[in-house]
CSV table of C-alpha atoms and ligand atoms in Angstrom, one decimal:
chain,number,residue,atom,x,y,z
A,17,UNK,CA,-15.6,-32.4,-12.9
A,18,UNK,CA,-15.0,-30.3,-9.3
A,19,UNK,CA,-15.9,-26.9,-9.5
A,20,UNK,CA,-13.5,-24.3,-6.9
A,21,UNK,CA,-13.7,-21.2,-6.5
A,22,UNK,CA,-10.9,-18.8,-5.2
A,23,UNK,CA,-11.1,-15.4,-4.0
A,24,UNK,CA,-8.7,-12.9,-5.2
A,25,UNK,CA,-7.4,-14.9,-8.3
A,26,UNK,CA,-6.3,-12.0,-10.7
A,27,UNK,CA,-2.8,-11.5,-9.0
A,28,UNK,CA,-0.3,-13.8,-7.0
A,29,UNK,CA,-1.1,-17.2,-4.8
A,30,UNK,CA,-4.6,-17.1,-6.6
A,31,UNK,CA,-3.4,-16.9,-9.5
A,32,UNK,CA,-1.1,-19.6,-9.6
A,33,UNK,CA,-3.8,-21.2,-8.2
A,34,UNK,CA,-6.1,-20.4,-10.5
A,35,UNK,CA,-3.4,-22.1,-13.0
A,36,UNK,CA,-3.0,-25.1,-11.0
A,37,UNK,CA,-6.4,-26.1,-11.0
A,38,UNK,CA,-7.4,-25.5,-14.3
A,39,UNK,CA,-4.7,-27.7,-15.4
A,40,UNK,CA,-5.6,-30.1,-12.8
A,41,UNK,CA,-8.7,-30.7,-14.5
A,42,UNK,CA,-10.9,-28.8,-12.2
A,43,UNK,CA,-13.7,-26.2,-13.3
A,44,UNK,CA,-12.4,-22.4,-11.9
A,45,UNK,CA,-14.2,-19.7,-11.0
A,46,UNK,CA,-12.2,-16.9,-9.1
A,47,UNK,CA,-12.9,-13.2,-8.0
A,48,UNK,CA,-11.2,-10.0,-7.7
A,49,UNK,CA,-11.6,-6.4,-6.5
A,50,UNK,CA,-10.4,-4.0,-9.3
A,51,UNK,CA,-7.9,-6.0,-11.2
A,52,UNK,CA,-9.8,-6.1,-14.9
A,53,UNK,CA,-6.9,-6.7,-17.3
A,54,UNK,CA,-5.3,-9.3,-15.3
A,55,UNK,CA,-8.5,-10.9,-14.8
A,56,UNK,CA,-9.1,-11.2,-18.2
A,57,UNK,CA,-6.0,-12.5,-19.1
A,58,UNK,CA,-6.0,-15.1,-16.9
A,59,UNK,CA,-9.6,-16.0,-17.9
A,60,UNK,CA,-8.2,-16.2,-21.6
A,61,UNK,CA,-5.6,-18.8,-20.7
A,62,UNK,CA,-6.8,-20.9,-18.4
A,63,UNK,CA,-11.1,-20.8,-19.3
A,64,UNK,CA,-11.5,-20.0,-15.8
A,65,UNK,CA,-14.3,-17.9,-15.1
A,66,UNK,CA,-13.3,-14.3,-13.9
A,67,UNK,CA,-16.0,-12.3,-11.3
A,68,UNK,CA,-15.4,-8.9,-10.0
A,69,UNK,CA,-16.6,-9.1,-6.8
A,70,UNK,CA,-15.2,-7.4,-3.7
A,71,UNK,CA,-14.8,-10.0,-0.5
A,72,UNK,CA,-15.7,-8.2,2.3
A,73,UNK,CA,-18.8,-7.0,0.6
A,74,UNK,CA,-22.0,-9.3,0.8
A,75,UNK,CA,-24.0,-7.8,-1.8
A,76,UNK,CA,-20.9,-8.4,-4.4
A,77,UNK,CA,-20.5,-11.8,-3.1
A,78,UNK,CA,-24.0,-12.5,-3.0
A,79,UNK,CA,-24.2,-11.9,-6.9
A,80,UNK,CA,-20.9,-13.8,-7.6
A,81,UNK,CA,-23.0,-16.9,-6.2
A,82,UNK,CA,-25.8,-16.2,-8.3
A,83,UNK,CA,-23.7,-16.6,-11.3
A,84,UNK,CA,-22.1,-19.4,-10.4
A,85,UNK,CA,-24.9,-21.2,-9.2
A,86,UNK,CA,-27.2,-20.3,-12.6
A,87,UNK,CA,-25.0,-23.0,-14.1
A,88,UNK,CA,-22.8,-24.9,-10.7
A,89,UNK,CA,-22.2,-25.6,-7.8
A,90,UNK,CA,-19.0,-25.2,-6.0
A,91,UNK,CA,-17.5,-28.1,-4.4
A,92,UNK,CA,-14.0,-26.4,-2.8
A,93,UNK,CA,-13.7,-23.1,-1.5
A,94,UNK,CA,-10.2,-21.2,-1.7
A,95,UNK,CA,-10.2,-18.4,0.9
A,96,UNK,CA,-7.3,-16.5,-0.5
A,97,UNK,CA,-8.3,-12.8,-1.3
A,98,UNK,CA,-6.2,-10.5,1.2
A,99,UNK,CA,-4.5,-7.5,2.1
A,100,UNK,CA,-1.4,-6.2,4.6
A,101,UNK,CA,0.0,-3.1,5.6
A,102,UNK,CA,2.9,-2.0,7.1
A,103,UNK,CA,2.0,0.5,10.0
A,104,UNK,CA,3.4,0.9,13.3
A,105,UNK,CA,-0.2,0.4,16.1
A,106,UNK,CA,-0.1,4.4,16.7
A,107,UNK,CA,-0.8,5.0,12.9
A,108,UNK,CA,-3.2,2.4,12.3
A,109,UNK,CA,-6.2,3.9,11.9
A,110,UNK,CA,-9.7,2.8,12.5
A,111,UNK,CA,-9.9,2.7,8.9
A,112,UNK,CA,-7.1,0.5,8.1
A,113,UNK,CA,-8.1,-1.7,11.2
A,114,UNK,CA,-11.7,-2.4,9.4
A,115,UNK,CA,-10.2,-2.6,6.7
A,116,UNK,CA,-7.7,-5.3,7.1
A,117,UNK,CA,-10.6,-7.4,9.0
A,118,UNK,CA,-13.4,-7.2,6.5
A,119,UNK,CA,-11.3,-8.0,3.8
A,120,UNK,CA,-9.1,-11.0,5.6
A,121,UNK,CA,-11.4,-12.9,7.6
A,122,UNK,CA,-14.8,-11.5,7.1
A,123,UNK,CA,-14.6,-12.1,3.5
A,124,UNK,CA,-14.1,-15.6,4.3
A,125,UNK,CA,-17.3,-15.6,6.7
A,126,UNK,CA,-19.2,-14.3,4.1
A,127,UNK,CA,-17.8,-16.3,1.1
A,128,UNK,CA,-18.2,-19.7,3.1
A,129,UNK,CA,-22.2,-18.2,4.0
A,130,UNK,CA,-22.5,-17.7,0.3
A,131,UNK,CA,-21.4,-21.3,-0.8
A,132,UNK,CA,-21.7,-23.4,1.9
A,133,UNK,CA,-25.3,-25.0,1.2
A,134,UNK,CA,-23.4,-26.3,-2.0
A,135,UNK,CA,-21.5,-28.8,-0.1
A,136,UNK,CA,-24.0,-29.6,2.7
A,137,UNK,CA,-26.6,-30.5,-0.3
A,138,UNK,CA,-23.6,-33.2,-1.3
A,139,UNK,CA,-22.6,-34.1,2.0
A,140,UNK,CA,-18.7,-33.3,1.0
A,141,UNK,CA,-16.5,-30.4,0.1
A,142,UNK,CA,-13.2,-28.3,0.9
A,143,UNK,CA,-12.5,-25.4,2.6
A,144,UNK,CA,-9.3,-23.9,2.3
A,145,UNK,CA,-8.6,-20.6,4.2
A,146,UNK,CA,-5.1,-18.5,3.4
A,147,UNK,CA,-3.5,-17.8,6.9
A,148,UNK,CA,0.2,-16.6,7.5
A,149,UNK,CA,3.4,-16.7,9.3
A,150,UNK,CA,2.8,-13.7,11.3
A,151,UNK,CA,-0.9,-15.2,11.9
A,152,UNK,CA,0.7,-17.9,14.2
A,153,UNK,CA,3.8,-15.9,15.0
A,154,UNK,CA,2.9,-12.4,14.9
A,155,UNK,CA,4.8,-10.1,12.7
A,156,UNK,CA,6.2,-6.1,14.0
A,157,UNK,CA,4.5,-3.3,12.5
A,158,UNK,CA,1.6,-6.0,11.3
A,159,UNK,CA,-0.3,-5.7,14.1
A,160,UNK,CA,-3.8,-5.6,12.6
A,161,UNK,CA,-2.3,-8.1,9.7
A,162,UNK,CA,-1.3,-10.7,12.0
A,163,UNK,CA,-4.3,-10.2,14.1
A,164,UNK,CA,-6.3,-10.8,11.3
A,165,UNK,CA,-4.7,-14.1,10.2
A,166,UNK,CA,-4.8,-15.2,14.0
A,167,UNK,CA,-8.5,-14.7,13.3
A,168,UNK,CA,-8.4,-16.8,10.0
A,169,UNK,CA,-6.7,-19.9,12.4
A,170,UNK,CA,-9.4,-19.8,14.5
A,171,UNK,CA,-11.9,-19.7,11.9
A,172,UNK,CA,-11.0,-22.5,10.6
A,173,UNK,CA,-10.5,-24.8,13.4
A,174,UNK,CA,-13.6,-23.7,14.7
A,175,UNK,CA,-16.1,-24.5,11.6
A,176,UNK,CA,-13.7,-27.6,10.9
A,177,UNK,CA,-15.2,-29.3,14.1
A,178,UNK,CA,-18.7,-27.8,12.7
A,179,UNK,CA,-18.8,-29.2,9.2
A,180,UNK,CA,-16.8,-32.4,9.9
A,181,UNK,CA,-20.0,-34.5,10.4
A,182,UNK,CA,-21.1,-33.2,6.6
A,183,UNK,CA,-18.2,-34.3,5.1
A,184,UNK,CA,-16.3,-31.6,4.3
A,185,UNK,CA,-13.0,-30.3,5.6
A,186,UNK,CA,-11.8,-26.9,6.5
A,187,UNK,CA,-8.2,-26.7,6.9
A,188,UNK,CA,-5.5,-23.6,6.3
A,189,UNK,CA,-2.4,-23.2,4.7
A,190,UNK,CA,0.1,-20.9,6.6
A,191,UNK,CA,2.5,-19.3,4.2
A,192,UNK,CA,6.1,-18.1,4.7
A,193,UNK,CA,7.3,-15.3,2.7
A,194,UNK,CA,6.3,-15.7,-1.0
A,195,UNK,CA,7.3,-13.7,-4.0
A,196,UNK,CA,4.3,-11.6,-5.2
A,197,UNK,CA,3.0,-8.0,-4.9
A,198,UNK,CA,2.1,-7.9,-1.6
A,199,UNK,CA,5.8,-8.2,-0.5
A,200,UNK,CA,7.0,-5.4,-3.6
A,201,UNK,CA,7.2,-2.7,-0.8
A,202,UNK,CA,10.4,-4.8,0.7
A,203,UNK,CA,13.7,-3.3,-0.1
A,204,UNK,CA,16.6,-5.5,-1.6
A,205,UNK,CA,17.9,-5.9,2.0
A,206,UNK,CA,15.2,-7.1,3.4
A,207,UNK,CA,14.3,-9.5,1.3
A,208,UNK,CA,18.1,-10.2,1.6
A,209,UNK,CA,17.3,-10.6,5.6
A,210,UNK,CA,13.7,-13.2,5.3
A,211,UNK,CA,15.9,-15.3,2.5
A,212,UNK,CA,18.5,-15.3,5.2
A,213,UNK,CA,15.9,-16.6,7.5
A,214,UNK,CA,14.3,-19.2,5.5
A,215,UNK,CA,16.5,-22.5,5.8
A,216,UNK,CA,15.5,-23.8,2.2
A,217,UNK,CA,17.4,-20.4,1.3
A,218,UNK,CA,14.8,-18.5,-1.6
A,219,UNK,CA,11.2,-16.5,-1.7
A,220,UNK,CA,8.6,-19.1,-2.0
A,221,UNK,CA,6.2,-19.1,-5.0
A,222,UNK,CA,2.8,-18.8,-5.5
A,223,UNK,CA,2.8,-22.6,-7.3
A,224,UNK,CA,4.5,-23.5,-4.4
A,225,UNK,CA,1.3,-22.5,-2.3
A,226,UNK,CA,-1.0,-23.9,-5.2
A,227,UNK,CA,0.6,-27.0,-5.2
A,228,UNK,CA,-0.1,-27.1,-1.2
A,229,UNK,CA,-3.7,-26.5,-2.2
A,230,UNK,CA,-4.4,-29.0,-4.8
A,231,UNK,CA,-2.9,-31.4,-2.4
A,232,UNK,CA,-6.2,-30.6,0.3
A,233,UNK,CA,-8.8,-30.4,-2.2
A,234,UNK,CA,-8.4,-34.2,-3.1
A,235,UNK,CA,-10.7,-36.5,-1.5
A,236,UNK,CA,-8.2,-38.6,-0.6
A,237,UNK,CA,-7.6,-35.7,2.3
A,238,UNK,CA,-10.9,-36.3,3.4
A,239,UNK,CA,-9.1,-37.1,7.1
A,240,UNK,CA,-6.7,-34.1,7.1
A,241,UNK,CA,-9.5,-31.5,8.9
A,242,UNK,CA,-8.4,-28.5,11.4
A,243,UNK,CA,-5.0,-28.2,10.2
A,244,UNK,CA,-2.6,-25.5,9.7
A,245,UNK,CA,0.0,-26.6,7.2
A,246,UNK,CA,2.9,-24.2,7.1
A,247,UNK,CA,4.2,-24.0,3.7
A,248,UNK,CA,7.5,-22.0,4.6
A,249,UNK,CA,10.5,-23.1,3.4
A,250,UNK,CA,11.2,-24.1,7.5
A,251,UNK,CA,11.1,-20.2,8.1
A,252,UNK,CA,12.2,-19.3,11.9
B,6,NAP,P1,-1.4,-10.1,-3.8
B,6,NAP,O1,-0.4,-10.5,-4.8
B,6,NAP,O2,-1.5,-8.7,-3.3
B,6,NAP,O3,-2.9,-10.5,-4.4
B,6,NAP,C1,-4.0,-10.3,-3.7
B,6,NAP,C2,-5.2,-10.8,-4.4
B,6,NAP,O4,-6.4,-10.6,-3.6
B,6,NAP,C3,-5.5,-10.1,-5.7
B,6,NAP,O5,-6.0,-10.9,-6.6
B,6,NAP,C4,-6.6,-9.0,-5.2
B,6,NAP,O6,-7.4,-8.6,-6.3
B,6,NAP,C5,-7.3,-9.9,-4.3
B,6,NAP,N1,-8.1,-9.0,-3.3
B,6,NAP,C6,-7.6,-8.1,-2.4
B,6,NAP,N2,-8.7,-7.6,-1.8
B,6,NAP,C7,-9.8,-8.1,-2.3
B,6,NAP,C8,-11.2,-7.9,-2.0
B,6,NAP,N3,-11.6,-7.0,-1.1
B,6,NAP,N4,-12.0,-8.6,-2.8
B,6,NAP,C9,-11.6,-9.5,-3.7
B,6,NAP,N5,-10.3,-9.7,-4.0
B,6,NAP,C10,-9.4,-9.0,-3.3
B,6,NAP,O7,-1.3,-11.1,-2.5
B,6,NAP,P2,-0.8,-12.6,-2.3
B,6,NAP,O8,0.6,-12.5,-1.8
B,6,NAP,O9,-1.1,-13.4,-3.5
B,6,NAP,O10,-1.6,-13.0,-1.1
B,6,NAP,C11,-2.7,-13.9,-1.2
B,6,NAP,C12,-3.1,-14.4,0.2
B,6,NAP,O11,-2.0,-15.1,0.8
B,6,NAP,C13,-3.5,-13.3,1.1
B,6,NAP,O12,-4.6,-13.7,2.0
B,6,NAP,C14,-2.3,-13.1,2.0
B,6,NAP,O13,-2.5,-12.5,3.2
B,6,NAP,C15,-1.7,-14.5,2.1
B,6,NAP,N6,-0.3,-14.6,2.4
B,6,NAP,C16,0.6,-14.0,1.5
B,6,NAP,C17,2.0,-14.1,1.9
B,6,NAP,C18,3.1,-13.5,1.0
B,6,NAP,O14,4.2,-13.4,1.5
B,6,NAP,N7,2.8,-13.0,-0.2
B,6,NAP,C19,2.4,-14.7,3.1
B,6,NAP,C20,1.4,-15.2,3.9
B,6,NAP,C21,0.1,-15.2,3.5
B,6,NAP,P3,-7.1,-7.3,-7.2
B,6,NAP,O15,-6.0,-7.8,-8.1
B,6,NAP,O16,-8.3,-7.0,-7.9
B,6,NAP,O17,-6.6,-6.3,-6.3
């Protein structure tokens, strides 16, 4: 059995991810920052195994991977735990700009230092890093969003060419506009306005991105390396 774990699985794509693999027969482990109940609920129906355990912080991180690894050791990483904000540049604050950065793409530096030696021991393994639209596009009033998933692209093509000759793939997933908390501050309008813009004409889902996922951690994708797949409903 393949052990994942995902980052920020209590709410959203993680969780549907979390749901996906579990039922596809993989082990789950999957953190969260301050999310109890929901963690707990979704450790009660899947089995997974819930860890509190903020991203951007090495210590937390550092004891999620002593848990895991008293008992396993992970063979796909999902980098999915994230933020955004809506701010215009001259009221981002310093603050909000850390913030956004340790969380988005540090996390991920410090989650892949954390489990890496797993896969290198096996010679094989999966990384899977959540970018964005706005991270290839750029998105207005996401400035330090979009910069941080432009970071997450580059992150991943970058230690894709590193860990290729170990066997293990690093590839992202680039998501359109999908239905979950992190778009609840969007009036009816403009959600009226992105449905408008998306061709296949709805939201996406979080299984839509967890179906995405499942289809890279396969070893048969053991040539697909570098990528950026754009799971947006052909959003323009
Ligand atoms: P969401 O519904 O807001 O859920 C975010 C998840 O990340 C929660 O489980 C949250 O945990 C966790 N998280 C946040 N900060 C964390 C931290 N410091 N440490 C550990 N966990 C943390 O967001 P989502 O829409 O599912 O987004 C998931 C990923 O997809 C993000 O990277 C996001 O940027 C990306 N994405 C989303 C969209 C979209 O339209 N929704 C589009 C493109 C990309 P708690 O529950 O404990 O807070």
């Amino acid at each position: 059995m393949k052990n994942v774990l995902i980052t920020g699985g209590s709410r959203g794509i993680g969780k549907e991810c979390v749901r996906s693999f579990a039922n596809g027969g993989y082990r789950v482990f999957f953190t969260y920052k301050s999310s109890d109940r929901e963690a707990a609920e979704l450790a009660d129906e899947t089995g997974a195994i819930a860890i509190k355990a903020d991203v951007s912080s090495f210590e937390d991180m550092k004891r999620a991977a002593d848990i895991i690894h008293s008992t396993s050791s992970i063979d796909i990483i999902i980098n999915n735990a994230g933020i955004s904000e809506i701010k215009m540049i001259q009221d981002i604050s310093e603050n909000d700009w850390d913030a956004m950065f340790d969380t988005n793409i540090k996390g991920m530096f410090i989650t892949v230092k954390c489990f890496l030696d797993d896969m290198i021991a096996k010679k094989r393994g999966r990384i899977i890093n959540m970018a964005s639209i706005w991270g290839e596009e750029g998105g207005s009033c996401e400035v330090h969003y979009s910069a941080s998933k432009a970071a997450v692209i580059g992150f991943t093509k970058a230690l894709s060419r590193e860990l290729a000759p170990s066997g293990i793939t690093v590839n992202c997933i680039s998501p359109g506009v999908i239905d979950t908390d992190m778009n609840d501050h969007l009036s009816a309008d403009d959600k009226k306005e992105l449905i408008y813009e998306t061709p296949v004409g709805r939201m996406g889902t979080g299984g839509d991105i967890a179906s995405a996922a499942l289809f890279l951690a396969s070893e048969e994708r053991s040539f697909i390396t570098g990528a950026v797949i754009p799971v947006n409903g052909g959003f323009m």
